[in-house]
Amino acid sequence: EYVRTTAHELETLYEKHIDSGLIEIISPPPEFYPDFDQLKLSLNDDRARVKWRTKQNYDFTYLMMYCARRGKYYVQLEDDVVTKPGYI
């Protein structure tokens, strides 16, 4: 439900850019992920951290697999990245 709601909000806000192909909205199917309740604890992290880290790794993997067919270069910027002046 969260994915559907978020996608709908994005489609409403950025319809022009989605229609032009500038923005694409993707989401892995639930079957892509492992059973998060069966993960082994590692790196002295608690269960919640292991789940979060595993999900993040799967999300990044899905995104890279998707992008591999789309172009020659891939850049992933996190939401907390701040570039230097003149970066582009």
Coordinates of C-alpha atoms in Angstrom, one line a residue:
E1 CA 0.0 0.0 0.0
Y2 CA 2.9 2.4 0.8
V3 CA 4.4 1.8 -2.6
R4 CA 1.2 2.5 -4.4
T5 CA 0.4 5.6 -2.4
T6 CA 3.9 7.0 -2.9
A7 CA 3.9 6.2 -6.6
H8 CA 0.5 7.9 -7.0
E9 CA 1.7 11.1 -5.2
L10 CA 4.8 11.2 -7.4
E11 CA 2.7 10.7 -10.5
T12 CA 0.5 13.6 -9.5
L13 CA 3.4 15.9 -8.7
Y14 CA 5.7 15.0 -11.6
E15 CA 3.3 13.9 -14.4
K16 CA 5.0 16.0 -17.0
H17 CA 8.5 14.6 -16.2
I18 CA 7.2 11.0 -16.0
D19 CA 5.4 11.3 -19.3
S20 CA 8.6 12.7 -20.9
G21 CA 10.6 9.7 -19.6
L22 CA 12.8 11.9 -17.4
I23 CA 11.5 10.2 -14.2
E24 CA 10.8 6.5 -13.9
I25 CA 9.1 5.0 -10.9
I26 CA 10.2 1.4 -10.1
S27 CA 9.7 -0.9 -7.1
P28 CA 10.8 -4.5 -6.6
P29 CA 8.1 -7.1 -6.1
P30 CA 7.8 -8.5 -2.6
E31 CA 9.1 -11.8 -3.9
F32 CA 12.5 -10.1 -4.6
Y33 CA 13.3 -9.9 -0.9
P34 CA 14.3 -12.7 1.4
D35 CA 12.3 -13.5 4.6
F36 CA 13.6 -10.8 6.8
D37 CA 12.6 -12.8 9.9
Q38 CA 15.1 -15.5 9.0
L39 CA 18.2 -13.3 8.7
K40 CA 21.3 -14.2 10.8
L41 CA 22.5 -11.4 13.1
S42 CA 25.9 -10.0 12.0
L43 CA 28.3 -7.2 12.8
N44 CA 27.0 -7.1 16.4
D45 CA 23.8 -5.3 15.0
D46 CA 20.4 -5.9 16.5
R47 CA 17.7 -7.5 14.5
A48 CA 16.2 -4.2 13.3
R49 CA 19.5 -2.9 12.0
V50 CA 20.2 -6.2 10.2
K51 CA 16.8 -6.1 8.5
W52 CA 17.3 -2.4 7.5
R53 CA 20.8 -3.1 6.1
T54 CA 19.7 -6.2 4.2
K55 CA 16.7 -4.3 2.7
Q56 CA 18.9 -1.4 1.7
N57 CA 21.3 -3.8 0.0
Y58 CA 18.5 -5.5 -1.9
D59 CA 17.0 -2.2 -2.9
F60 CA 20.4 -1.0 -4.3
T61 CA 20.9 -4.3 -6.1
Y62 CA 17.5 -4.0 -7.7
L63 CA 18.1 -0.5 -8.8
M64 CA 21.5 -1.3 -10.3
M65 CA 20.1 -4.3 -12.2
Y66 CA 17.3 -2.1 -13.6
C67 CA 19.8 0.7 -14.5
A68 CA 22.3 -1.7 -16.2
R69 CA 19.9 -2.0 -19.2
R70 CA 19.3 1.7 -19.3
G71 CA 22.7 3.3 -19.9
K72 CA 26.4 3.1 -19.8
Y73 CA 27.0 5.1 -16.5
Y74 CA 25.4 4.8 -13.1
V75 CA 25.5 7.3 -10.3
Q76 CA 23.7 6.9 -7.0
L77 CA 23.4 9.8 -4.7
E78 CA 22.0 9.4 -1.2
D79 CA 19.6 12.0 0.1
D80 CA 22.3 13.4 2.5
V81 CA 24.9 14.1 -0.3
V82 CA 26.0 17.7 -0.6
T83 CA 28.1 18.5 -3.6
K84 CA 30.9 21.0 -3.9
P85 CA 30.4 24.2 -6.0
G86 CA 31.1 23.4 -9.7
Y87 CA 30.4 19.6 -9.2
I88 CA 28.6 19.3 -12.5

